[in-house]
PDB file of C-alpha atoms in Angstrom:
ATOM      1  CA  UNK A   1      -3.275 -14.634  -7.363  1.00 49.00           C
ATOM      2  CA  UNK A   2      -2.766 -10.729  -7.001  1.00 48.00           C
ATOM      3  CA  UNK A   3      -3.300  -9.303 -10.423  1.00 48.00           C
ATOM      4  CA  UNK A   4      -0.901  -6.219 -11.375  1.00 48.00           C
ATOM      5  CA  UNK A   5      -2.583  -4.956 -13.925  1.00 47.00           C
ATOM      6  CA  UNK A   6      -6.262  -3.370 -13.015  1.00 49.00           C
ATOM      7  CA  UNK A   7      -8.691  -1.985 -15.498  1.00 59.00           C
ATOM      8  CA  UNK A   8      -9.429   1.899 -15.142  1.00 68.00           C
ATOM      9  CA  UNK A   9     -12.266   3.297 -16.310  1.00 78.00           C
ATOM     10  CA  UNK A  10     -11.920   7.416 -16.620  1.00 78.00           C
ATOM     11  CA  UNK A  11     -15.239   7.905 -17.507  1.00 80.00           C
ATOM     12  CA  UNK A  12     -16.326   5.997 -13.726  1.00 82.00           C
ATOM     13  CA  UNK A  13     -13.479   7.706 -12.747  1.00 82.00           C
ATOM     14  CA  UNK A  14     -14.743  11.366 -13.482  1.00 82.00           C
ATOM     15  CA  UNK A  15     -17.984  10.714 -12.565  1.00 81.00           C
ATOM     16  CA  UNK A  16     -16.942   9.610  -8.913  1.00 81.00           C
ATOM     17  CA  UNK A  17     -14.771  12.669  -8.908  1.00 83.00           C
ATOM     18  CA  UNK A  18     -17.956  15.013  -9.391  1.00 80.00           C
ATOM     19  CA  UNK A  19     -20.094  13.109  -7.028  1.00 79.00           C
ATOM     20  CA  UNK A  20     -17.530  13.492  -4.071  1.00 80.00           C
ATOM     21  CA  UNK A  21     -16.871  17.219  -4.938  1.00 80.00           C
ATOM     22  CA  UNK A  22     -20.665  18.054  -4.691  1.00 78.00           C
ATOM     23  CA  UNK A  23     -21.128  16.051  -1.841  1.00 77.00           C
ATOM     24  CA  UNK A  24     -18.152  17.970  -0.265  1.00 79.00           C
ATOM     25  CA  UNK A  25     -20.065  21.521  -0.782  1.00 75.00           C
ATOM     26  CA  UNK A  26     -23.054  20.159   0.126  1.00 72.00           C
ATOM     27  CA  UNK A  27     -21.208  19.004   3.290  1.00 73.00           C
ATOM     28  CA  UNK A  28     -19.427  21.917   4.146  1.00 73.00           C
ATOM     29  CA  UNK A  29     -21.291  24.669   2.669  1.00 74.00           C
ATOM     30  CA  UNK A  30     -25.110  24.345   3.576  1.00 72.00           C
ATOM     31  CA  UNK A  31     -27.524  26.431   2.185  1.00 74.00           C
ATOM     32  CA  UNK A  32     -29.947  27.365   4.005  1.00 76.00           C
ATOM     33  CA  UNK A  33     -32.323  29.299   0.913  1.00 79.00           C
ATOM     34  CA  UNK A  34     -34.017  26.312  -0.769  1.00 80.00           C
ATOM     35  CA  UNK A  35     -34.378  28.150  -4.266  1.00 83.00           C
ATOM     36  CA  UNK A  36     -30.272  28.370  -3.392  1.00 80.00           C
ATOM     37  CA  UNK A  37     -29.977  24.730  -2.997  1.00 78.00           C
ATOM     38  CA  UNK A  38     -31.960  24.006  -5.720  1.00 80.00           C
ATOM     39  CA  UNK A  39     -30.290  25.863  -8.262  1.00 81.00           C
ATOM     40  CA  UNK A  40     -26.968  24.538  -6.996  1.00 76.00           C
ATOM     41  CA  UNK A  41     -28.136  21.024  -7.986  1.00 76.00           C
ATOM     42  CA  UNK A  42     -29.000  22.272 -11.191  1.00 77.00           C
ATOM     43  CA  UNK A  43     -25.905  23.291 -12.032  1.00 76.00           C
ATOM     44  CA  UNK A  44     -24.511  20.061 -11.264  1.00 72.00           C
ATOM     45  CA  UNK A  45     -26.667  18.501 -13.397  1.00 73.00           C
ATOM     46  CA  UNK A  46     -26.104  20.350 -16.496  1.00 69.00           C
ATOM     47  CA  UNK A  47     -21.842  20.166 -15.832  1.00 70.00           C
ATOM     48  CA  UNK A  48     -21.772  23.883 -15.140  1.00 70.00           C
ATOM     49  CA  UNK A  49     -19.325  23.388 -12.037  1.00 75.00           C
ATOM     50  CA  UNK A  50     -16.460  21.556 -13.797  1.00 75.00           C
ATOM     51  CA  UNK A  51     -15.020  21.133 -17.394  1.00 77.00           C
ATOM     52  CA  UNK A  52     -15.250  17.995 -19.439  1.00 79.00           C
ATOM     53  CA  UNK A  53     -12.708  15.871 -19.263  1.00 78.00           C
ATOM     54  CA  UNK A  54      -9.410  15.128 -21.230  1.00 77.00           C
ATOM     55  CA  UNK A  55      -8.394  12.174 -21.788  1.00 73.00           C
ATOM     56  CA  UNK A  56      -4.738  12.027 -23.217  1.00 74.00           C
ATOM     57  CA  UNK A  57      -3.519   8.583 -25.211  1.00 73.00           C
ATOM     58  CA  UNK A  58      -0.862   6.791 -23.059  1.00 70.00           C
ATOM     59  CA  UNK A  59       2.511   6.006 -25.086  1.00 76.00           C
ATOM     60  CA  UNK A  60       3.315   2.403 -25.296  1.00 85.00           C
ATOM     61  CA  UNK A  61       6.560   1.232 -23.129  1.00 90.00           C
ATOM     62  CA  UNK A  62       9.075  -1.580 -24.787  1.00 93.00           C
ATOM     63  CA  UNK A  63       8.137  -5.146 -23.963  1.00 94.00           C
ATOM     64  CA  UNK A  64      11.155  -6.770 -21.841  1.00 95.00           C
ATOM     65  CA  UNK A  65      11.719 -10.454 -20.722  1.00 96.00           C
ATOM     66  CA  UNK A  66       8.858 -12.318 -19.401  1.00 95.00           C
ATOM     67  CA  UNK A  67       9.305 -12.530 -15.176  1.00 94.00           C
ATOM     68  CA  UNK A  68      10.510 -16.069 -15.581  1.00 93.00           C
ATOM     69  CA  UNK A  69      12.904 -15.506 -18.473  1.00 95.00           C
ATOM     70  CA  UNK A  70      14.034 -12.810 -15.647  1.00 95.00           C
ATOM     71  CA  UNK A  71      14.297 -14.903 -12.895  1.00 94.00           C
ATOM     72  CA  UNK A  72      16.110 -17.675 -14.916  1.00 94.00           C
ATOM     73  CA  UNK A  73      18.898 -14.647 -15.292  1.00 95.00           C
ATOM     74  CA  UNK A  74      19.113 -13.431 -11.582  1.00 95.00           C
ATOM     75  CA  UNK A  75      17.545 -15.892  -9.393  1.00 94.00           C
ATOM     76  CA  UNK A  76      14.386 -14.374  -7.506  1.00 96.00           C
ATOM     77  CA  UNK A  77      12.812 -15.828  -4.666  1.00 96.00           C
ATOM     78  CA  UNK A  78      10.209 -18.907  -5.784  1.00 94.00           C
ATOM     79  CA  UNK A  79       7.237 -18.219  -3.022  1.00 95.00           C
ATOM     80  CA  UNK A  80       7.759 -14.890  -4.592  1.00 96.00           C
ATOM     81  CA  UNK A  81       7.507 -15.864  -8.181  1.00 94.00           C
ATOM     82  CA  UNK A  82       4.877 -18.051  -7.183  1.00 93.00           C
ATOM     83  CA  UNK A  83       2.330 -15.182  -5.752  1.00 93.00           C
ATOM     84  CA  UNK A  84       2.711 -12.708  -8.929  1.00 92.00           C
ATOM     85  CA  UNK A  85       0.244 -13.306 -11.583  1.00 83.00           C
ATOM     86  CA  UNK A  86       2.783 -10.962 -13.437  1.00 88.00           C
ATOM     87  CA  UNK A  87       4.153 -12.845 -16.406  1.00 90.00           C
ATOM     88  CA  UNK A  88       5.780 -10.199 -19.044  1.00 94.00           C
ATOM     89  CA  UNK A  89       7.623  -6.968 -18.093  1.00 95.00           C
ATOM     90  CA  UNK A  90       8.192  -3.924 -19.326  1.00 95.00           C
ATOM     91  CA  UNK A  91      12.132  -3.042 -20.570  1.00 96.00           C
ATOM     92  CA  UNK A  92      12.283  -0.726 -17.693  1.00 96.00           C
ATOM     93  CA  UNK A  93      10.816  -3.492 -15.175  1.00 97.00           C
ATOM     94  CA  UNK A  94      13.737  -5.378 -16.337  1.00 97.00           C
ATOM     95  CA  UNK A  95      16.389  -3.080 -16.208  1.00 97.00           C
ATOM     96  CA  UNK A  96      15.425  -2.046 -12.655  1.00 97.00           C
ATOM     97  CA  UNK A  97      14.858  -5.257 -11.429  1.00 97.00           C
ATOM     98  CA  UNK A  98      18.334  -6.385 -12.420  1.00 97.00           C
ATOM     99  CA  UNK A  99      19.786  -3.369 -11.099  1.00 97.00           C
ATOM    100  CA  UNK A 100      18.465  -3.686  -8.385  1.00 97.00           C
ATOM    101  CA  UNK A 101      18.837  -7.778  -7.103  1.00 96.00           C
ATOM    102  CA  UNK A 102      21.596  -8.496  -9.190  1.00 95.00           C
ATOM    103  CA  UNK A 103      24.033  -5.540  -9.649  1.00 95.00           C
ATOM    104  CA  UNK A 104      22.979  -4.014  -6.455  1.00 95.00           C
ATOM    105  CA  UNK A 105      23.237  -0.712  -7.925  1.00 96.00           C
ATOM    106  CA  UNK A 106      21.552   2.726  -6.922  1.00 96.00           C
ATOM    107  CA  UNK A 107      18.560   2.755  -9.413  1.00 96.00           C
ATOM    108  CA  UNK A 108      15.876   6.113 -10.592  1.00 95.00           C
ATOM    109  CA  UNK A 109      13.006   4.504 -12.459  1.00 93.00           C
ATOM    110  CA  UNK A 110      11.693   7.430 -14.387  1.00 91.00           C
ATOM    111  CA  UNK A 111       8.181   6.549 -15.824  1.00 88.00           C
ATOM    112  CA  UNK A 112       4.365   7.935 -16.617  1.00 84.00           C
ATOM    113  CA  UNK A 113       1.309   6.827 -14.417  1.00 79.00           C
ATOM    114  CA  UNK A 114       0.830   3.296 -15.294  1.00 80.00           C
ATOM    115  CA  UNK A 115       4.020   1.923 -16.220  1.00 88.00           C
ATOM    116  CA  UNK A 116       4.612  -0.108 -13.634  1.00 89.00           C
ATOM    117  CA  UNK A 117       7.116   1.737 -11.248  1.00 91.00           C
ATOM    118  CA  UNK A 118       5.843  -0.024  -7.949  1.00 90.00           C
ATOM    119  CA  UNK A 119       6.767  -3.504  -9.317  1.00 93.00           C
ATOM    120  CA  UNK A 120      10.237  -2.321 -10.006  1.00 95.00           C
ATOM    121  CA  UNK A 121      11.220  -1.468  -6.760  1.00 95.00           C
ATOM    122  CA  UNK A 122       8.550  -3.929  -4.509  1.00 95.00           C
ATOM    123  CA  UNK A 123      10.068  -7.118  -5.961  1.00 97.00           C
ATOM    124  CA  UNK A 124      13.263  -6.780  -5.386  1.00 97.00           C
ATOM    125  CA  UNK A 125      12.079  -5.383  -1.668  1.00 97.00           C
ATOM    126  CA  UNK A 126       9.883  -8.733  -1.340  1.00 97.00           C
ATOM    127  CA  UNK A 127      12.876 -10.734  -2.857  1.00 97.00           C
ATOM    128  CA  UNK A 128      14.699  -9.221   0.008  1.00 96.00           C
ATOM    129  CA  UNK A 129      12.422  -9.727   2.121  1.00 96.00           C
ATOM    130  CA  UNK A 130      12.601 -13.298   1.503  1.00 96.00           C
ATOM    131  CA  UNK A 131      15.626 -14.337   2.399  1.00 93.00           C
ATOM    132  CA  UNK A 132      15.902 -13.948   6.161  1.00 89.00           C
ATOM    133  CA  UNK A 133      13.511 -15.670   9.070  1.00 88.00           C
ATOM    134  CA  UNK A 134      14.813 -12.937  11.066  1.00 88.00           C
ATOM    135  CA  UNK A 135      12.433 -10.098  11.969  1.00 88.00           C
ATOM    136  CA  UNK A 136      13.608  -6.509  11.183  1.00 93.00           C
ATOM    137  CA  UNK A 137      13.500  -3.636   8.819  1.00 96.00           C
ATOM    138  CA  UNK A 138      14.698  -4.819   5.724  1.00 96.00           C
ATOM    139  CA  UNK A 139      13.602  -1.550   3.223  1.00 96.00           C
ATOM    140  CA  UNK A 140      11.707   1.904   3.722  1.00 96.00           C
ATOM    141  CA  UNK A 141       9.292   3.074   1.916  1.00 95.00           C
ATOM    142  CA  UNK A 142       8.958   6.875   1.473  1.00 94.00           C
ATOM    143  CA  UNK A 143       6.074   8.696   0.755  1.00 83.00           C
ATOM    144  CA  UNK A 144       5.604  12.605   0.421  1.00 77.00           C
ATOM    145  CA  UNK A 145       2.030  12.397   1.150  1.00 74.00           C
ATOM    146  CA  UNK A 146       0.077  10.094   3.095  1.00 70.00           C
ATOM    147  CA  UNK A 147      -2.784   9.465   0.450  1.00 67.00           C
ATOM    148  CA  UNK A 148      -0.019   7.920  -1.508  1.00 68.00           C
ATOM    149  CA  UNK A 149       1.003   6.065   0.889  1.00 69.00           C
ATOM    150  CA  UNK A 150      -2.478   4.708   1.329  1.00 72.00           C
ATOM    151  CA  UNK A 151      -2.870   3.859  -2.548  1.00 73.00           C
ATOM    152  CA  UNK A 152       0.355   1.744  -2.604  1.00 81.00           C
ATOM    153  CA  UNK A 153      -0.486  -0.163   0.577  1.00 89.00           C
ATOM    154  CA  UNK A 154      -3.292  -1.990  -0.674  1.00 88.00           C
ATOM    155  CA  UNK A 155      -1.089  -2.672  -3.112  1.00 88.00           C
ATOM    156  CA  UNK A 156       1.333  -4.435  -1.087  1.00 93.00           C
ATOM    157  CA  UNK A 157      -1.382  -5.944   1.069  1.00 95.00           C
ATOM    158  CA  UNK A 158      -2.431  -7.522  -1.932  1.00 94.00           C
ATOM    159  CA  UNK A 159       1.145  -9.243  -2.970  1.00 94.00           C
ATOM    160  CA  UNK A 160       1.597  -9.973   1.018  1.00 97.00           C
ATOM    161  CA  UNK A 161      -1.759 -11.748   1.442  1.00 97.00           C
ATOM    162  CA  UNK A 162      -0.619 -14.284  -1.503  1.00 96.00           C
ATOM    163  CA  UNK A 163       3.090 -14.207  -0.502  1.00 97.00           C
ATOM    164  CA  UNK A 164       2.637 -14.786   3.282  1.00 97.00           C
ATOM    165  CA  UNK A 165      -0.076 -17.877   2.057  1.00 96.00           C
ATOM    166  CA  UNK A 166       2.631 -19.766   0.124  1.00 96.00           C
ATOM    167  CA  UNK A 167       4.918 -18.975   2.752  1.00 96.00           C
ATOM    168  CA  UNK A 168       3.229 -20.251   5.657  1.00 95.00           C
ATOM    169  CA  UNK A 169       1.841 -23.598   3.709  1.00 95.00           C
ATOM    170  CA  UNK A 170       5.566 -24.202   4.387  1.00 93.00           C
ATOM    171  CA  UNK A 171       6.097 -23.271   7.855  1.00 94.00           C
ATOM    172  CA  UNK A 172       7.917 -19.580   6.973  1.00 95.00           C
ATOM    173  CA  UNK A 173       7.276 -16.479   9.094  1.00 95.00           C
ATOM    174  CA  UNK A 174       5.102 -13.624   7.218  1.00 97.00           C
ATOM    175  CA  UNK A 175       6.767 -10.813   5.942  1.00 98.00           C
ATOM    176  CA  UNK A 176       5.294  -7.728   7.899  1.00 98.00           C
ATOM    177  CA  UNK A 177       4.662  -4.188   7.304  1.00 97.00           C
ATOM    178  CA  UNK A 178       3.499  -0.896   8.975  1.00 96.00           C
ATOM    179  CA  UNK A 179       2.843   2.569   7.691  1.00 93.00           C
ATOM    180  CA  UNK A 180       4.733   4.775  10.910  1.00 94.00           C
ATOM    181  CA  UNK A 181       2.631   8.729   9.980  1.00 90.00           C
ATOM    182  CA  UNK A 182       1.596  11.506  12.369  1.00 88.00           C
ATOM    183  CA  UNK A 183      -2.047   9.137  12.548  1.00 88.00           C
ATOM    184  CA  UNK A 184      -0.747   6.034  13.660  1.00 91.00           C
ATOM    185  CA  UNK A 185      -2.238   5.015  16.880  1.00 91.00           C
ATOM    186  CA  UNK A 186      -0.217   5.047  19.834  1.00 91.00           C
ATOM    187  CA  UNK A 187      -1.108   1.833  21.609  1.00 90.00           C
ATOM    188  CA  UNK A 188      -3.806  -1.108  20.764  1.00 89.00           C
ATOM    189  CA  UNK A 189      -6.378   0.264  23.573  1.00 84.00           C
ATOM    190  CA  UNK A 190      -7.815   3.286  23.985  1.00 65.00           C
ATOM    191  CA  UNK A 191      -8.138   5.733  27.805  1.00 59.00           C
ATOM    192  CA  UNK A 192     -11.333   3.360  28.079  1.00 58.00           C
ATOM    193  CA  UNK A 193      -9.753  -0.268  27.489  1.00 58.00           C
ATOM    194  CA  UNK A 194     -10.906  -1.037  24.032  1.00 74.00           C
ATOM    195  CA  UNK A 195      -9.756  -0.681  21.073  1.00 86.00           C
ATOM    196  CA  UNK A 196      -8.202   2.499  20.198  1.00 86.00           C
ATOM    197  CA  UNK A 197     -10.978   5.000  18.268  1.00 85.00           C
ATOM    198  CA  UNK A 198      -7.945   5.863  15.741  1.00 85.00           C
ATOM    199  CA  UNK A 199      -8.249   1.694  15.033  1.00 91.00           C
ATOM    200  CA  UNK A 200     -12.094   1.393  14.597  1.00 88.00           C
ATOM    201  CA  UNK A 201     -12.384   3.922  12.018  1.00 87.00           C
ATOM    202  CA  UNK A 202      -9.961   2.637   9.568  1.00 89.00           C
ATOM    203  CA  UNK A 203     -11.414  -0.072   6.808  1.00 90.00           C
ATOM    204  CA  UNK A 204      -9.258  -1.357   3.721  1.00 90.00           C
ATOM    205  CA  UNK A 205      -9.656  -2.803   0.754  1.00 91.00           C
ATOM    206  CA  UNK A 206     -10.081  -6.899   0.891  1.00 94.00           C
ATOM    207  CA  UNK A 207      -7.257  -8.706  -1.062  1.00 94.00           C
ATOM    208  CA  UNK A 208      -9.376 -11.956  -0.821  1.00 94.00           C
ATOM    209  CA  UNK A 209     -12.921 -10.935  -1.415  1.00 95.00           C
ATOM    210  CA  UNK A 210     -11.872  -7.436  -3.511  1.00 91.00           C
ATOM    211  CA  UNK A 211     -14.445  -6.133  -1.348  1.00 91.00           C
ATOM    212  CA  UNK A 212     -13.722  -1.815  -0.469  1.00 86.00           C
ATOM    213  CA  UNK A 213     -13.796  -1.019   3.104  1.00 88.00           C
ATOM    214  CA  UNK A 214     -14.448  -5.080   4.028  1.00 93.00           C
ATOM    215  CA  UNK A 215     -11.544  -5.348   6.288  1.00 95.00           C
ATOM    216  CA  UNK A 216     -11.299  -3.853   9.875  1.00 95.00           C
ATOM    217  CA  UNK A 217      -9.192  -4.132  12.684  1.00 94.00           C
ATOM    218  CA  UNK A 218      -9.853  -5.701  15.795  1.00 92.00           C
ATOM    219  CA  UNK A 219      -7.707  -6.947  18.718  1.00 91.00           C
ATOM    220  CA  UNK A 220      -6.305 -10.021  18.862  1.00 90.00           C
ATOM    221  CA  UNK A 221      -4.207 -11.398  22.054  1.00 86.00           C
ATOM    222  CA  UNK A 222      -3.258  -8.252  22.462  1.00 85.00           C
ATOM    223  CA  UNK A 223      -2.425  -6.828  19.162  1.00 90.00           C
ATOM    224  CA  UNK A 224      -3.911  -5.042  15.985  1.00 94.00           C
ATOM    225  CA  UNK A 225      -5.277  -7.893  13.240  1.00 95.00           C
ATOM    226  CA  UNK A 226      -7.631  -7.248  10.189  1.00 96.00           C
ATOM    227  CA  UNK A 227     -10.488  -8.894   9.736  1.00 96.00           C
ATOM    228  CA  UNK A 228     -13.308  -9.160   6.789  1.00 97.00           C
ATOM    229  CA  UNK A 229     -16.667  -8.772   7.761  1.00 94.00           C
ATOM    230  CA  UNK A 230     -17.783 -10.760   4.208  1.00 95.00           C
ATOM    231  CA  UNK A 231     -15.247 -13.772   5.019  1.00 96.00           C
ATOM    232  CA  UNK A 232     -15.452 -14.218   8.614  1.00 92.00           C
ATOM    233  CA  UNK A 233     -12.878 -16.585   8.761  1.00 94.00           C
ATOM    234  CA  UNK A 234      -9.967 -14.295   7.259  1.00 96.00           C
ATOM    235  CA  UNK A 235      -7.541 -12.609   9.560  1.00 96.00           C
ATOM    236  CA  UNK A 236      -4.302 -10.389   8.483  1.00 96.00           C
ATOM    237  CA  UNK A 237      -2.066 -10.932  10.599  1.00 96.00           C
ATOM    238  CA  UNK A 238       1.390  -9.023   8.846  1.00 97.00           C
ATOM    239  CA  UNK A 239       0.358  -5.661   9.085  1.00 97.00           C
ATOM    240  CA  UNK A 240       1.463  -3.786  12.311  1.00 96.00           C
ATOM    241  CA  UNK A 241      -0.272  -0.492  13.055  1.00 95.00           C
ATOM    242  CA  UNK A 242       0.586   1.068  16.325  1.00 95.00           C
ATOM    243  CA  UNK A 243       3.562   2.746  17.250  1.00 95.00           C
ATOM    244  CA  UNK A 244       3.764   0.431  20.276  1.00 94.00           C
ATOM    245  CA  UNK A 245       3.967  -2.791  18.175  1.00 95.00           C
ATOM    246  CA  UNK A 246       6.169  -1.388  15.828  1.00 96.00           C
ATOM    247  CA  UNK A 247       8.515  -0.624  18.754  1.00 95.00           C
ATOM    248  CA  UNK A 248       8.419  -4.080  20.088  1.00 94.00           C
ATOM    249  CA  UNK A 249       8.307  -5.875  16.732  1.00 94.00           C
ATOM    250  CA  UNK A 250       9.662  -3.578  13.816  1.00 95.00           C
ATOM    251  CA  UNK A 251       8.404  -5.034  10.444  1.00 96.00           C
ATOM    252  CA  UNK A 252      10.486  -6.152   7.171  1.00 97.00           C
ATOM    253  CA  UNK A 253       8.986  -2.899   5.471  1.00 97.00           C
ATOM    254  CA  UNK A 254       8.793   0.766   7.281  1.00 96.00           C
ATOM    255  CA  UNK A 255       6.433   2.963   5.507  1.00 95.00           C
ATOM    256  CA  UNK A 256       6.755   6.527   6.796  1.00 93.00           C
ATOM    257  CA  UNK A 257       6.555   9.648   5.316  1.00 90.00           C
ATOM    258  CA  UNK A 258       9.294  12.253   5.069  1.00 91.00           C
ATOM    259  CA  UNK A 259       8.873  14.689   7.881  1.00 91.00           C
ATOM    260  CA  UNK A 260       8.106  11.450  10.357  1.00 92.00           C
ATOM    261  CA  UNK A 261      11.031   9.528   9.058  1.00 93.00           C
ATOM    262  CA  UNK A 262      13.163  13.054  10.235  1.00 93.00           C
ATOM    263  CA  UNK A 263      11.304  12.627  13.573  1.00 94.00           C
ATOM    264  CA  UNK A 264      11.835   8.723  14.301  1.00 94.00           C
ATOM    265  CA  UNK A 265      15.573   9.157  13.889  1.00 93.00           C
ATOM    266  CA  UNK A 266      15.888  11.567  16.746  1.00 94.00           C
ATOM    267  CA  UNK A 267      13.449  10.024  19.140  1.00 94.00           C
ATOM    268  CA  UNK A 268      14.641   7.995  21.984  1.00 95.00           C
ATOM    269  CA  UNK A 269      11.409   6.307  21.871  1.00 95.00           C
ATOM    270  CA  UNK A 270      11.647   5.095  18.348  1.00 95.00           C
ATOM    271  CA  UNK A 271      14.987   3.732  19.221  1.00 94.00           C
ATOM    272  CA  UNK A 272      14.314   0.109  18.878  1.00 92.00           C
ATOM    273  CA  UNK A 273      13.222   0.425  15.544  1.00 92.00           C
ATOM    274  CA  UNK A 274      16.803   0.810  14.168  1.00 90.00           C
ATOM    275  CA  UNK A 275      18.772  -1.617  16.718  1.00 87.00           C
ATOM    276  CA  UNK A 276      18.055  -5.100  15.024  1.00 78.00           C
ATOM    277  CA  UNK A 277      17.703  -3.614  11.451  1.00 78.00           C
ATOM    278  CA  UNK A 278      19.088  -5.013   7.935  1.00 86.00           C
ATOM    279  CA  UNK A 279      18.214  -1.643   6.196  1.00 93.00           C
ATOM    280  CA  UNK A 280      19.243  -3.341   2.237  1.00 94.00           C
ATOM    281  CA  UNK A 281      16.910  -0.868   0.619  1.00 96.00           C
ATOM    282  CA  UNK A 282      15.254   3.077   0.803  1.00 95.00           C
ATOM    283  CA  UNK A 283      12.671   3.665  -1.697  1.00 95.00           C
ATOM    284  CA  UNK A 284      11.561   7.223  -2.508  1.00 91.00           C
TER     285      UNK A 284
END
């Protein structure tokens, strides 16, 4: 079951933070004076290149209907139901969510870090999602930057990896997505025949093992699949990731980012993204 709600440590948190910004100057900016280097670990050490940390006390948001008090109101999608280990909402979960699947109205969930703004818009984008064996885009996401972008996605993997399970235990297609930013490979092969280099450097998070950087892509029959080097037997299928593919077989969610969405919509080549489409939703 994908678990919303993750535990965050800000002391880990600030400590990783540190240890990547050294590592970036020591990176970037070699010394080449020992005594130099030496003192720069020193001042590491002691905390002389950063403050100390605040840490600010989150407000509490008003509890709202539990998701199958919800669902008994407006119907969602029982695979769907079936994959979230999220049982009780927040009042602004709600209130979107109904918006949203029921009232189909325009809806601005406005929110602090935390408060659960991704399930308020990806559920009723899954629920969507859902209700057509048809392929096509069915909702874009839109991202200003792409490290967001990144962050969310192994979000979604991890609703999609239990979603598409339930799904294809009873013979449904798997709801597909792919991220379309300046990086996204081209084609599956590279000038040399194998897999394209901008493929073999990406990893991701596992949703099955919870393993970072586990999964990696490799070619399958001629397209992009992931695959965990932990649990040999697990391939992800329902993520597309070249330009070509997405051409040929344009997911249920588009993920680009603002100044390639601009692009896509004026290129001839990204033409038969937009001919089969069911566009219901645009999240930004």
């Amino acid at each position: 079951m994908w678990r919303a709600c993750i535990m965050f440590n800000p002391l880990t948190a600030t400590k990783e933070i540190q240890k990547s910004y050294v590592n970036f100057y020591k990176t970037n900016f070699t010394l080449g004076n020992e005594k130099l280097t030496e003192q720069f670990s020193k001042l590491s050490e002691n905390n002389r290149l950063w403050r100390e940390p605040f840490i600010s006390i989150g407000q509490k948001y008003l509890p709202g209907k539990t998701l199958e008090q919800l669902n008994l109101e407006i119907k969602l999608n029982d695979d769907l139901i079936k994959s979230l280990s999220l049982e009780n909402l927040f009042l602004h979960q709600e209130g979107a969510i109904r918006n949203i699947v029921h009232l189909e109205r325009n809806t601005v969930v406005s929110s602090g870090t935390g408060s659960g703004k991704t399930e308020s818009f990806l559920i009723p984008v899954l629920n969507e999602c859902t209700k057509s064996e048809v392929t096509g885009i069915k909702a874009v996401l839109i991202y200003p930057m792409n490290a967001l972008a990144n962050d969310q996605v192994d979000r979604l993997r991890g609703i999609l990896f239990e979603l598409n399970k339930i799904r294809q235990e009873v013979g449904k297609r798997e709801i597909t997505f792919g991220i379309y930013t300046g990086p996204t490979a081209r084609q599956i092969n590279g000038k040399s025949g194998e897999l394209n280099p901008d493929l073999i450097h990406l990893s991701f998070k596992c949703p099955s093992c919870d393993r970072s950087d586990a999964l990696k892509c490799s070619a399958d029959n001629g397209k992009v699949i992931l695959t965990c080097k932990y649990e040999k037997e697990l391939k992800i299928k329902f993520q597309i990731f070249t330009r070509e593919e997405l051409r040929n077989n344009p997911p249920d969610i588009l993920i680009p980012n603002y100044s390639m969405l601009q692009r896509i919509l004026v290129n001839q080549d990204d033409k038969p993204l937009f001919e089969k489409n069911k566009i219901k939703h645009l999240v930004m």
